[in-house]
PDB file of C-alpha atoms in Angstrom:
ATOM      1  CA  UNK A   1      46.448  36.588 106.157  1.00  0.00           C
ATOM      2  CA  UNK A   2      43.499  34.219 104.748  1.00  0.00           C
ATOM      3  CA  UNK A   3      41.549  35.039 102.351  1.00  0.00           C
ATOM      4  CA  UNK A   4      39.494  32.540 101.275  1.00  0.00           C
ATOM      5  CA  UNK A   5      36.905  31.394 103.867  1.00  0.00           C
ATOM      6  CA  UNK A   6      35.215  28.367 102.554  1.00  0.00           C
ATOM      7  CA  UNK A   7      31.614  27.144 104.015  1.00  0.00           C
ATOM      8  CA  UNK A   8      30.502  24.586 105.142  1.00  0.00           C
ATOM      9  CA  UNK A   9      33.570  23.736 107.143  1.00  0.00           C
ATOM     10  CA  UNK A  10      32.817  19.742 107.196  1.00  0.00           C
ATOM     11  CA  UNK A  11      30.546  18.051 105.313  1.00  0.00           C
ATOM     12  CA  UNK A  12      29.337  14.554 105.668  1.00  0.00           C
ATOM     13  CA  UNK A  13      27.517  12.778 102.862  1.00  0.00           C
ATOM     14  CA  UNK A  14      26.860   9.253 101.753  1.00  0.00           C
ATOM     15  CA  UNK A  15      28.997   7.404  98.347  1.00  0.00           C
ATOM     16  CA  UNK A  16      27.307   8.363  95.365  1.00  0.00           C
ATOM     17  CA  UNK A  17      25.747  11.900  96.386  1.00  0.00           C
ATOM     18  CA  UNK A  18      27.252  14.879  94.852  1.00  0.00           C
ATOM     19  CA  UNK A  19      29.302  17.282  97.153  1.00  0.00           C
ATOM     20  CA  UNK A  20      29.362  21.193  97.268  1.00  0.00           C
ATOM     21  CA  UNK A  21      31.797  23.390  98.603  1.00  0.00           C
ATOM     22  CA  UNK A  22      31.849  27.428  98.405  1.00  0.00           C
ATOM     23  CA  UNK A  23      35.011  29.752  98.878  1.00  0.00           C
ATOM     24  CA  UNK A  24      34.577  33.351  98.847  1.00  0.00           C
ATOM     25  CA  UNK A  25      37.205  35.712  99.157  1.00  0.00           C
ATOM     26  CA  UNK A  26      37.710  39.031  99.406  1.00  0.00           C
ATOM     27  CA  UNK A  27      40.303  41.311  97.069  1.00  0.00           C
ATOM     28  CA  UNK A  28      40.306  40.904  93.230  1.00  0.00           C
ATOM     29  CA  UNK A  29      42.019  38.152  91.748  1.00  0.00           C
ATOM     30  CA  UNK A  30      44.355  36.633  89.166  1.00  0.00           C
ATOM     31  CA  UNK A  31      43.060  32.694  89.297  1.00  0.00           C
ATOM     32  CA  UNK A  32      41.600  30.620  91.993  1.00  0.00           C
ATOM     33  CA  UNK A  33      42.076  26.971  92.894  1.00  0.00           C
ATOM     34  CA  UNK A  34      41.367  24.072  94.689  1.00  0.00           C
ATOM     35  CA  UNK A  35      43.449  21.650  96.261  1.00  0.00           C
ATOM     36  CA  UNK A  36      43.169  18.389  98.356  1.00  0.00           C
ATOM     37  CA  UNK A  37      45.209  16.974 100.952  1.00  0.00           C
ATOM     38  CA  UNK A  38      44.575  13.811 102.928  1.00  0.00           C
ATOM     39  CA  UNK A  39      45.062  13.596 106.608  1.00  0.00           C
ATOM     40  CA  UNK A  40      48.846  14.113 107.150  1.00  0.00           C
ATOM     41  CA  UNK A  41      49.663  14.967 103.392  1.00  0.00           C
ATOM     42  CA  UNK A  42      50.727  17.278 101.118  1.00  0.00           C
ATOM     43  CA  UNK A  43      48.378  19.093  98.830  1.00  0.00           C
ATOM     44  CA  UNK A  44      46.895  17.445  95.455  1.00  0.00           C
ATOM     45  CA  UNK A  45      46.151  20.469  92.946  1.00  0.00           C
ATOM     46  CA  UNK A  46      42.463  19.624  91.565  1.00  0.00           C
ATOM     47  CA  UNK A  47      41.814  23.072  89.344  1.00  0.00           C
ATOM     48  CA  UNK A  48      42.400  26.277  88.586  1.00  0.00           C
ATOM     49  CA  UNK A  49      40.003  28.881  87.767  1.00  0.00           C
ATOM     50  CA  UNK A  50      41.383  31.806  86.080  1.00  0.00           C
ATOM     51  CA  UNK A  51      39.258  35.333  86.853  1.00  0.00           C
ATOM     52  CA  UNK A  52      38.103  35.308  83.127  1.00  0.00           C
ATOM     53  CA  UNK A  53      36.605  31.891  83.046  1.00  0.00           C
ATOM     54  CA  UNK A  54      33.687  31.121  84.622  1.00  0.00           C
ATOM     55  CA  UNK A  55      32.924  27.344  84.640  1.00  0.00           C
ATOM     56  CA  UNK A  56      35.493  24.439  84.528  1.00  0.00           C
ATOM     57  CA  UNK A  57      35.572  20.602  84.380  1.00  0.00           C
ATOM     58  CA  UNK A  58      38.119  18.400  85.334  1.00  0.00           C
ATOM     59  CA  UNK A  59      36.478  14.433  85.614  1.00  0.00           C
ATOM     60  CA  UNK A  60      34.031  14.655  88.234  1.00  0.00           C
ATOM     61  CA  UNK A  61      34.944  18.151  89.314  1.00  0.00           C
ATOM     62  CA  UNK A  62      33.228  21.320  88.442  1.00  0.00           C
ATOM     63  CA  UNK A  63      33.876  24.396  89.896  1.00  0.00           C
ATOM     64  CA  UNK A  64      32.194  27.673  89.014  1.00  0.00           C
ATOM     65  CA  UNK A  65      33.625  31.160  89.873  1.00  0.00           C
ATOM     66  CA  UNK A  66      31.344  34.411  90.175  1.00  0.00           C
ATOM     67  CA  UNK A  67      33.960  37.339  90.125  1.00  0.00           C
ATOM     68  CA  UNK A  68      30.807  39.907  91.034  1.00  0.00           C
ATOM     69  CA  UNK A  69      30.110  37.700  94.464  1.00  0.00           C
ATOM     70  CA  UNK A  70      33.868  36.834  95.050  1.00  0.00           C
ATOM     71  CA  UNK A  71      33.136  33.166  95.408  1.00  0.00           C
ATOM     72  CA  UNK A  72      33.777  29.717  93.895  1.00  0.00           C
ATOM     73  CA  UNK A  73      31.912  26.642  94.141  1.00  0.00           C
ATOM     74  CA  UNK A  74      33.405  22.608  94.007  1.00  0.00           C
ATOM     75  CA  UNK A  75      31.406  20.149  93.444  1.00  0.00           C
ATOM     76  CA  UNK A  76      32.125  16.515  93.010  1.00  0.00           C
ATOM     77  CA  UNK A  77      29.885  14.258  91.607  1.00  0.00           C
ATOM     78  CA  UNK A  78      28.627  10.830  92.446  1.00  0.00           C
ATOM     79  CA  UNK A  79      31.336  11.080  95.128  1.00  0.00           C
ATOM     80  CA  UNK A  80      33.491   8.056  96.519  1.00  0.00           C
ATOM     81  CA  UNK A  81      35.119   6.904 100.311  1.00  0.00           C
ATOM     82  CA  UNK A  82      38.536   7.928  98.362  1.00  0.00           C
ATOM     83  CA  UNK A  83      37.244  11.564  98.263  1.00  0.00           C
ATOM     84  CA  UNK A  84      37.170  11.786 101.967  1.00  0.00           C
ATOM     85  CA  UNK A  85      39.858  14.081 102.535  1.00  0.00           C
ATOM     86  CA  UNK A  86      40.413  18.050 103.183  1.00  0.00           C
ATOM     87  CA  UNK A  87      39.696  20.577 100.709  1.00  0.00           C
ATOM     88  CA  UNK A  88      41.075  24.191 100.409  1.00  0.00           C
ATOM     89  CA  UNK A  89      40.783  27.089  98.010  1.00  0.00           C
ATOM     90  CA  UNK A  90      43.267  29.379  97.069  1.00  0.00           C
ATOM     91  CA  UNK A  91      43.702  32.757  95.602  1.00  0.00           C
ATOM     92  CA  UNK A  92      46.144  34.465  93.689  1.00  0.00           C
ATOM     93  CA  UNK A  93      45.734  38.007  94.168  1.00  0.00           C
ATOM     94  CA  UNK A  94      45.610  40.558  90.767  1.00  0.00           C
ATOM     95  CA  UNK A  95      49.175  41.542  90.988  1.00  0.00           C
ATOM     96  CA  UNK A  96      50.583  39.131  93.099  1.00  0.00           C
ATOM     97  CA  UNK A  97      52.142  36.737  90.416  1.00  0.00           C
ATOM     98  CA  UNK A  98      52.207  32.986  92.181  1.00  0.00           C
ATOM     99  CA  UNK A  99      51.715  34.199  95.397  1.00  0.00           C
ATOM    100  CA  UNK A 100      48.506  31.724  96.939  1.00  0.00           C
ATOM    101  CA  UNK A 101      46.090  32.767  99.812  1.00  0.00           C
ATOM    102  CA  UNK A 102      44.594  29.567 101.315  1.00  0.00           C
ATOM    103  CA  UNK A 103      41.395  29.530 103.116  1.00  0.00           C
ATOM    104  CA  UNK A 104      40.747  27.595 106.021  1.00  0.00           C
ATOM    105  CA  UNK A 105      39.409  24.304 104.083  1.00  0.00           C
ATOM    106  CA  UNK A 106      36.181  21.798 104.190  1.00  0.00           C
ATOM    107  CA  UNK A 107      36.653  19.006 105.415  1.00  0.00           C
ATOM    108  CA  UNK A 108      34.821  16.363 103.225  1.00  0.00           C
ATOM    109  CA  UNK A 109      33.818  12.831 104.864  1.00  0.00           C
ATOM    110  CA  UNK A 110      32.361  10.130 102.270  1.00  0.00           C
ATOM    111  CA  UNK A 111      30.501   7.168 104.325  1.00  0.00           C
ATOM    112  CA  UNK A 112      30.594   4.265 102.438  1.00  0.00           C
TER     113      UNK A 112
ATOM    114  CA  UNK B   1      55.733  15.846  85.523  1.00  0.00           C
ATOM    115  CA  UNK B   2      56.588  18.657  87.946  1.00  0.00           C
ATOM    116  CA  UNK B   3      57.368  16.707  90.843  1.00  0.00           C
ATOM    117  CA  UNK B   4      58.557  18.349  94.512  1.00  0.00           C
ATOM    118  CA  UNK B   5      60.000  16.353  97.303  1.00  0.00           C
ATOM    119  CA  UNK B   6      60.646  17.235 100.886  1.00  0.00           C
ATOM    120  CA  UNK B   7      63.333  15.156 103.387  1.00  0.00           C
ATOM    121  CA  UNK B   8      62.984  14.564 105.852  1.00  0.00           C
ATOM    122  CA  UNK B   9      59.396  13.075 105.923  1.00  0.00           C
ATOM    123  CA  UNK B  10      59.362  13.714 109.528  1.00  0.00           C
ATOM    124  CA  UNK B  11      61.476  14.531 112.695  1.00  0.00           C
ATOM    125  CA  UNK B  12      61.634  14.575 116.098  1.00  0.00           C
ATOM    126  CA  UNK B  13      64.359  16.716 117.688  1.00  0.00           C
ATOM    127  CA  UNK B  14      64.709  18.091 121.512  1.00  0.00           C
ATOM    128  CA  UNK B  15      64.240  21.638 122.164  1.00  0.00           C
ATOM    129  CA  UNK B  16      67.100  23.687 121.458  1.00  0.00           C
ATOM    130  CA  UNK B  17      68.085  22.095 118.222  1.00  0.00           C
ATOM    131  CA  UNK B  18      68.246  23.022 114.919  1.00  0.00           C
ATOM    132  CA  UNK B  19      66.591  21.126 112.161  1.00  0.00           C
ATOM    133  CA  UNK B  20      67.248  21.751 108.282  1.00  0.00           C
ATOM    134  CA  UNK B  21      64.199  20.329 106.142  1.00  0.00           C
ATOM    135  CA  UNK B  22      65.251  20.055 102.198  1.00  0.00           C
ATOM    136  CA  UNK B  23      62.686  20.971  99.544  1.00  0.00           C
ATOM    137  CA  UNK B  24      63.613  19.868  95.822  1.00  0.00           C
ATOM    138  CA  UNK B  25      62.158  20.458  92.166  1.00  0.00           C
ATOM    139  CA  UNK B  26      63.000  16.928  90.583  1.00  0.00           C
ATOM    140  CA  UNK B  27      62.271  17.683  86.708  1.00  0.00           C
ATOM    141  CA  UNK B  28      61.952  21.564  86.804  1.00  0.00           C
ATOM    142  CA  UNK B  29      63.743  24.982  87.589  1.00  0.00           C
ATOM    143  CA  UNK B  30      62.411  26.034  90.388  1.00  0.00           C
ATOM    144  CA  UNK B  31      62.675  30.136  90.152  1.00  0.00           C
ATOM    145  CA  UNK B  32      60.383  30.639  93.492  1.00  0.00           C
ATOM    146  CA  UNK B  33      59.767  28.610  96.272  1.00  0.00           C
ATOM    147  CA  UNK B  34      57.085  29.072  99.488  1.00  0.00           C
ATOM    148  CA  UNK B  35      57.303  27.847 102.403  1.00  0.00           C
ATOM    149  CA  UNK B  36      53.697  27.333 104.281  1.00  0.00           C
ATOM    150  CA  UNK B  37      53.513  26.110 108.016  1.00  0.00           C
ATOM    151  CA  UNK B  38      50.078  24.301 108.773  1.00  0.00           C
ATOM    152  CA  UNK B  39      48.806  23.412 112.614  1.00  0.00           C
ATOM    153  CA  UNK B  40      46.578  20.815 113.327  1.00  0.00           C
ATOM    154  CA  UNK B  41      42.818  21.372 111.240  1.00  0.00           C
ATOM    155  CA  UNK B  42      44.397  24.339 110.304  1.00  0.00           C
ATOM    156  CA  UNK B  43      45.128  25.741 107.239  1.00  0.00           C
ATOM    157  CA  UNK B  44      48.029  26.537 105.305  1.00  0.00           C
ATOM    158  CA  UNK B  45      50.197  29.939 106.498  1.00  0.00           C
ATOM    159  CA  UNK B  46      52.657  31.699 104.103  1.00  0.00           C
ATOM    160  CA  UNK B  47      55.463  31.829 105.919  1.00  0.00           C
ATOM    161  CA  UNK B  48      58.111  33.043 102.889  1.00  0.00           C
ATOM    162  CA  UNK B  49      58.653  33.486  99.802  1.00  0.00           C
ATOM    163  CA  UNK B  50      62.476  33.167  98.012  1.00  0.00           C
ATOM    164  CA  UNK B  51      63.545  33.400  94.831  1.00  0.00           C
ATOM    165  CA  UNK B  52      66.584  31.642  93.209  1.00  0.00           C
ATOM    166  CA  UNK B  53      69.934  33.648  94.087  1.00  0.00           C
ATOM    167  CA  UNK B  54      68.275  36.441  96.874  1.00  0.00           C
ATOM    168  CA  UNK B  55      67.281  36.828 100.457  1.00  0.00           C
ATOM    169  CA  UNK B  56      63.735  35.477 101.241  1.00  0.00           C
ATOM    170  CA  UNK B  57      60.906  37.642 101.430  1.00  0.00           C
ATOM    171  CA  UNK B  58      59.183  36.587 105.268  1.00  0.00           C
ATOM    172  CA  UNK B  59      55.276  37.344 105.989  1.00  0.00           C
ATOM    173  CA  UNK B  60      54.084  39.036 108.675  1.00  0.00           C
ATOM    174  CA  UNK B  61      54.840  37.545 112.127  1.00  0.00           C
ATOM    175  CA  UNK B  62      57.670  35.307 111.043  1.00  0.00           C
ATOM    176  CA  UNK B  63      60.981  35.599 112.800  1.00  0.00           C
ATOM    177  CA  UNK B  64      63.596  35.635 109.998  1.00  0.00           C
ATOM    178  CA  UNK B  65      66.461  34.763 112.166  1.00  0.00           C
ATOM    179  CA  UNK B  66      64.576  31.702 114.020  1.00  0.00           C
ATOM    180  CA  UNK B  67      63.357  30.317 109.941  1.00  0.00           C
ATOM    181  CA  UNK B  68      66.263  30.675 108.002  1.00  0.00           C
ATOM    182  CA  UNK B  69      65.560  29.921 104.361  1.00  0.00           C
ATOM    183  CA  UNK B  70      67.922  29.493 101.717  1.00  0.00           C
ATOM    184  CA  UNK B  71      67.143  28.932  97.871  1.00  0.00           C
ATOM    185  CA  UNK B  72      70.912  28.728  96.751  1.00  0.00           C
ATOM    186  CA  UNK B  73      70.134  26.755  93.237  1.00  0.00           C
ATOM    187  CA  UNK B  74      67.360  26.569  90.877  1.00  0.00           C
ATOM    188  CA  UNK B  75      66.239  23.187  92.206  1.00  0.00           C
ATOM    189  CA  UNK B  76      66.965  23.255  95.972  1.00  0.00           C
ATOM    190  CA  UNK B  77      65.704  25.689  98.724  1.00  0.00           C
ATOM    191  CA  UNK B  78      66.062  25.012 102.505  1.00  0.00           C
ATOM    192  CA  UNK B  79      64.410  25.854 105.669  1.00  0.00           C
ATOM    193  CA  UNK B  80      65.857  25.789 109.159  1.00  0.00           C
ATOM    194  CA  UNK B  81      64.156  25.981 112.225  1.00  0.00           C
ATOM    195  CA  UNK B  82      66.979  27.332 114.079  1.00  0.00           C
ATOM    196  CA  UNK B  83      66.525  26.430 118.440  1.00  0.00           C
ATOM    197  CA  UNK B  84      63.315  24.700 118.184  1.00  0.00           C
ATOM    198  CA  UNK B  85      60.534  24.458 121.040  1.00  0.00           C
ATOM    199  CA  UNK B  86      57.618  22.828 121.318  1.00  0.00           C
ATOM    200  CA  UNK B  87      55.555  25.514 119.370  1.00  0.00           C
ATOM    201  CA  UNK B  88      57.567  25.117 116.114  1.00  0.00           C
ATOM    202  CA  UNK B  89      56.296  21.836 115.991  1.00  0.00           C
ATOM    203  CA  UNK B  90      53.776  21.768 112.888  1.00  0.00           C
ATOM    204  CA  UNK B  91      53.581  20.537 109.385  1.00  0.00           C
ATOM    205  CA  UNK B  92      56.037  21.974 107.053  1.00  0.00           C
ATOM    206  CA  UNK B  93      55.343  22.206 103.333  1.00  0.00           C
ATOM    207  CA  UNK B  94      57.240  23.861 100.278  1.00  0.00           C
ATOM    208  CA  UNK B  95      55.836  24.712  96.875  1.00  0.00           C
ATOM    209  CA  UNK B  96      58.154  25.317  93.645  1.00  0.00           C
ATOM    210  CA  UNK B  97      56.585  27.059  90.929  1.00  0.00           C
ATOM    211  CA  UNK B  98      58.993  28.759  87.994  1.00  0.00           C
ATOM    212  CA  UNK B  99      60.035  27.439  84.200  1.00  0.00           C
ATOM    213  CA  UNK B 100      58.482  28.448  81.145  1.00  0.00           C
ATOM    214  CA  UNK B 101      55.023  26.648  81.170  1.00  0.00           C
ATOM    215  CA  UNK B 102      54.961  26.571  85.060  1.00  0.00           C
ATOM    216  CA  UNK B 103      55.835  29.976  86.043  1.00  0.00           C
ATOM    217  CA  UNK B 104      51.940  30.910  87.687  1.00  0.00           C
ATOM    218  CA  UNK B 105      51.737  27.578  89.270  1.00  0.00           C
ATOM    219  CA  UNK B 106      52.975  26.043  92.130  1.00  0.00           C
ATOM    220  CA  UNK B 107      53.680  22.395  92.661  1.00  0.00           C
ATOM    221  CA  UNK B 108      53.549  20.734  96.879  1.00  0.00           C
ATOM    222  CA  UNK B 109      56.088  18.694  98.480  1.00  0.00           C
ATOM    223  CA  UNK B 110      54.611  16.436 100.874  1.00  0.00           C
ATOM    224  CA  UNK B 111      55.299  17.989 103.923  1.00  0.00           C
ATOM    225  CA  UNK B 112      57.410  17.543 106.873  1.00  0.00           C
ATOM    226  CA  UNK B 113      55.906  17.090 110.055  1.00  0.00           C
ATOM    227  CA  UNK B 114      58.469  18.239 112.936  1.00  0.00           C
ATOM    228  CA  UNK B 115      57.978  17.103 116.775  1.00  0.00           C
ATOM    229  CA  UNK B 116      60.310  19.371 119.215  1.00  0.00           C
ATOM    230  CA  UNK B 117      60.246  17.695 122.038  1.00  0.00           C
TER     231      UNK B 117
END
């Protein structure tokens, strides 16, 4: 079953703005992380969030995780037509070693 | 590093058929592979888990003896849609996570998008 529900479900922005996308999920977790995948693709692994951390960095990516709300937060700054794509979080429940729990994904459109 | 391929890419086959799809760790041992179905702006679905050397572990909902999955060496696992219809058509992906540094993480294939026709 899904976990992770992430809101909104499409966004559409204009190059150069900065885009946000929440997860929130529901049991306790091990990490959390956020992947990409363009239209027909596999999946590009952007981050991972483990449940002690509570800010990370990766280039333009930042992504936040508040244990006490369950939810997550992506954002990409000063964002590009190449970021148009899908974007899904994923959960790896306490226990559960590798085992991921996608949500159903954002899809992200950049206008040029 | 850490690099997982899929083949075929895609297929079409006619109902009835059975289709193998190959997932491969290139530069890793692969202890545990998934295997994840995905419909159209849908998400990714768990459809089972196997471990190097023993039966896979199916979710919920997925007929073991219509998926057969076998993970017979450290870098290869397989999936076969055995008598395909028109409803196992969908994306196929695999993920290979295991080895010393990689053992919480899993690494995509690019899919395998199967048309039953």
């Amino acid at each position: 079953s899904q976990q992770g529900e992430e809101d909104p479900q499409a966004l559409s922005i204009q190059e150069g703005e900065n885009a946000t996308m929440n997860c929130s999920y529901k049991t306790s977790i091990n990490n959390l992380q956020w992947y990409r995948q363009n239209s027909g693709r596999g999946l590009v692994h952007l981050i991972l969030i483990r449940s002690n951390e509570r800010e990370k960095h990766s280039g333009r990516l930042r992504v936040t995780l508040d244990t006490s709300k369950k939810s997550s937060s992506l954002l990409i700054t000063a964002s590009r037509a190449a970021d148009t794509a899908s974007y899904f979080c994923a959960t790896v429940p306490t226990g559960a070693n590798s085992k991921l729990t996608f949500g159903k994904g954002i899809t992200l459109s950049v206008r040029p | 590093g850490a690099v997982v391929s899929q083949h075929p890419s895609w297929v079409i086959c006619k109902s009835g058929t059975s289709v193998k799809i190959e997932c491969r760790s290139l530069d890793f041992q692969a202890t545990t592979m998934f295997w994840y179905r995905q419909f159209p702006k849908q998400s990714l679905m768990l459809m089972a888990t196997s471990n190097e050397g023993s039966k896979a572990t199916y979710e919920q909902g997925v007929e073991k003896d219509k998926f057969l999955i076998n993970h017979a060496s450290l870098t290869l696992s397989t999936l076969t849609v055995t008598s395909a219809h028109p409803e196992d058509s969908s994306f196929y992906i695999c993920s290979a996570s295991g080895g010393r540094r990689r053992w919480n993480e899993q690494f995509f294939g690019p899919g395998t998008r199967l048309t039953v026709l």
